[in-house]
Amino acid sequence: MSDLRKSLVLHGGVLVLLFGLQFVLPAYHHGVVARVMVMASYAIGYNVLFGYTGLLSLGHAMFFAAGMYGMGLTVGVLGTAPALAFGVVAGALLAAVVGALALRTAGVAFMIVTLMFAQAGYLTILYFGTYTRGDEGFVIPQAQRVLGAVDLSDPANRYFAALALFALCLMVSLRLVHTSFGRVLIAIRENEERARMLGYNVFARKWAAVVISGTLSAAAGAFYGLLFGYAGASFAGVQYSIFPLLWVLLGGAGTVLGPLVGTLFMFYLIDLSSGVTSAYMLIAGVALVLLTLFAQQGLMGEVRARVWRWLP
Amino acid sequence: MDFGPYLFLATLEGAVGAAVLALTAVGLSLVFGVMRVVNVAHGEFFMLGAVLAWWVATTVGGHPALGFGVALLVAPVLVAGIAAAVDMTVLKRIEYDPERTIVATIGLLYILQQVTLMTYGPDARPVEPPFNARLALPWVEWAEGGLRMYWPWGLSTTSYKLAVIGAAVVVLLGVWALMARTRIGLLMRATQLDREMALAFGIPVERIYALVFGLGAGLAALGAVLVVPIQQAHYLMGADPLLLSFIVVIIGGLGSLPGTVLAAVLIGLSDGIISVFFSPTLAKILATLLVALVLVFRPRGLFGAQAV
Amino acid sequence: MAAVSLLETRGLSKHFAGLRAVEGVDFTLPEGEVRALIGPNGAGKTTFVGMLCGRIAPSSGTVAFEGRDISHLPAHRRIGLGMAYTFQITSIFARLPVLENVALAARRRLKGAAVTRASLAALERVGLADRADQIAGDLSYGHQRLLEIAMGLVQAPRLLILDEPTQGLADSEIADFKALVRGLVVETTVLLIEHNMNVVMETADRITVLNFGEVLAEGTPAEIRANGAVQAAYLGTG
């Protein structure tokens, strides 16, 4: 089997498995996996920038929140489908502006600039508390969560919508690594100056990566609001910028399946620990330190290094 | 109160904030300057200083001044020790790689914060100030062709607040003397200029790093001990000092100590003044945007000369 | 001047904080030539080449490529016009396979199956075809230098700039390299920055000597060898 075929079989198999799971999972885990798929889509968006382009953003929550609030604040006026589209476009535009500014810096400065922009975004949501209800957030009424004739508040429909979003993001990511554009992103990650001196417009490609990454993150945010019927400022906070970094590091940066594996693993780790302690962010903290110390490549990165060399 | 006395009061409150901020930010700046790493857990070392101060003061008991005095010595030293241990067990092992250090210190941030939540709990607790005499302040106004001094109602401060400003000045002078006048300061500056060269000259760079990381955290903790009689100790109190220190260090020029102090005074004062007249949220939005744009368009900071 | 030269600089200068690294260099490189650029350490060779390909902004002066002023084009646009540059300090994608390194250089002008074909051909020319699937970082130092040259060749450049390509190569590899460069003459123009006089004398059509940032002499290898000022400059620096 060619490497490409192996990869298609593997990723197709994962999607089929996720599709089949909905019929066997008990109600609680059914809900968790739906949530994981939406968050894994967010992580896939993050991975485009961090894993493939080598740019570490500490502010992706602003894109997630742009999608969530872009959808949530307009859904009452525009209707469900246009509001969803509005959220995604809002995230894409934000990413275009932030990318154009932040990419003038590199390394640590890029991390801090993205962190600051996201913090300004979070504070802006608090400042306009009249509309956003600040930290408390707002509920999206069930009547507005109907896409076409499909009621997304119904668990089965919700699972299916989450799977559709995840499958789309996974395919975008898988396609990306096989295009020459995606390969140039990897080249930029590996050696930016060499890529420039091969004649590639490095800035334009990094900017495009920020926009793609921000758009996928915004789509995840908009879907999250719609599927779970809630938008709140905490989704724009620092924690939600750290989460995708953690999930991607854990699952394996620069691997197509890494974001799903990392998100799933972390969700269940926190879920299991919640019986022991309410301080679940402790688990996240310990995981971050241990990952930086001992497992830079993450789970799927280790799999690629040891078993499946062809893993994209 | 009239506008004049009101502004004077706001400036005084701002000066207290600026003093504490200067200590915290100089700690962050020192670590960045010498080690070239950003410590995202810096705010948690601040928080730890405050919580430990509460713990020490309650354990010691007796006169408030006794408990506070012991806390002033013990808490920063304990925090510095913890930080030095983190440096040796974590940062050294990842070879001070700038990006990995940020990720690791984010992890550390959550560990310190959540362990504090699990042990100290979610409550905010005060430490009694060692002395707290109320000082009414005079103001002058034009009245019938001449200057007249009077004591506006509400225009006052406390002896403790003035002492905080004094203590910060003394400590900052101490840091300056340490860096400029001692052998250990010389070694730090040598390490800052050229790590490889310092290693070649037999300077124990690893020990210098542990020392600097501890010193940086200790300064944050000291700032927190000073502020905890005014502002209570709480496990989430590290976020604001971290954000403000970031702002100060970036505006002041990364790693430049005089620039950092100058920026701390400026930002501490304006933060105090602005938040009296405007929404603090709006002030913070503008401040964070300012920092981002300074980094984008003037990466050397507004006062500093060192590049990122 | 009759024909338009491939590369031309007029009054090209670079000052670093008062230090004149390159001063008023007028340099003309006709199409189809192998030109060597030599000079003692610190003569400004690397700075000069950096200004040619856009890595360093000149303080004053102009650079023209095929008669077109490119002084204000960013590096990637200049490469796009048909310059290729190999780094003095080996700069490859160390964690990617050898073939992908070359393919990245090829994809800017080719698509689909042609990429792999051209990449393998370039690897063949430098003698690395049998190592196409290895990780580039695992190659020996000499082979990494050859990989860089393959990455330059596959771009089918109008002008190939080689910055100290033989540094760190073994004698046998240097012999192969000389043959490779001579074989390029029909298809491209070469600007060679080189320390190894043996390589310079045997491969270059003409030689330009830089000293203290200025052109000291220019001529055929025989003329340069006989030039008293050049001898003095080299002897003066040991």
PDB file of N, CA and C in Angstrom, chain B residues 20 38 46 66 93 149 170 195 262 272 277:
ATOM      1  N   VAL B  20       4.901  48.827  44.104  1.00  0.00           N
ATOM      2  CA  VAL B  20       4.811  47.366  44.108  1.00  0.00           C
ATOM      3  C   VAL B  20       5.061  46.817  42.709  1.00  0.00           C
ATOM      4  N   VAL B  38      11.089  34.164  29.183  1.00  0.00           N
ATOM      5  CA  VAL B  38       9.931  34.842  29.751  1.00  0.00           C
ATOM      6  C   VAL B  38       9.289  33.897  30.760  1.00  0.00           C
ATOM      7  N   PHE B  46       4.241  35.989  42.763  1.00  0.00           N
ATOM      8  CA  PHE B  46       3.687  37.134  43.490  1.00  0.00           C
ATOM      9  C   PHE B  46       2.585  36.650  44.439  1.00  0.00           C
ATOM     10  N   LEU B  66       5.129  42.061  64.440  1.00  0.00           N
ATOM     11  CA  LEU B  66       6.013  40.897  64.563  1.00  0.00           C
ATOM     12  C   LEU B  66       5.744  39.923  63.412  1.00  0.00           C
ATOM     13  N   ARG B  93      16.667  21.596  32.383  1.00  0.00           N
ATOM     14  CA  ARG B  93      16.540  20.389  31.558  1.00  0.00           C
ATOM     15  C   ARG B  93      16.053  20.684  30.155  1.00  0.00           C
ATOM     16  N   MET B 149      -4.118  77.342  52.806  1.00  0.00           N
ATOM     17  CA  MET B 149      -3.988  75.905  52.996  1.00  0.00           C
ATOM     18  C   MET B 149      -5.204  75.409  53.781  1.00  0.00           C
ATOM     19  N   VAL B 170      14.023  51.641  48.541  1.00  0.00           N
ATOM     20  CA  VAL B 170      15.213  51.062  49.161  1.00  0.00           C
ATOM     21  C   VAL B 170      15.599  49.754  48.477  1.00  0.00           C
ATOM     22  N   ARG B 195      26.657  34.364  27.041  1.00  0.00           N
ATOM     23  CA  ARG B 195      26.584  33.149  27.822  1.00  0.00           C
ATOM     24  C   ARG B 195      27.774  32.225  27.521  1.00  0.00           C
ATOM     25  N   LEU B 262      11.326  53.086  35.221  1.00  0.00           N
ATOM     26  CA  LEU B 262      10.668  54.281  34.693  1.00  0.00           C
ATOM     27  C   LEU B 262       9.254  53.944  34.196  1.00  0.00           C
ATOM     28  N   GLY B 272      -3.341  54.023  38.318  1.00  0.00           N
ATOM     29  CA  GLY B 272      -4.055  54.513  39.490  1.00  0.00           C
ATOM     30  C   GLY B 272      -4.950  55.694  39.151  1.00  0.00           C
ATOM     31  N   PHE B 277     -10.821  57.707  37.235  1.00  0.00           N
ATOM     32  CA  PHE B 277     -11.707  58.520  36.398  1.00  0.00           C
ATOM     33  C   PHE B 277     -12.443  57.715  35.332  1.00  0.00           C
TER      34      PHE B 277
END
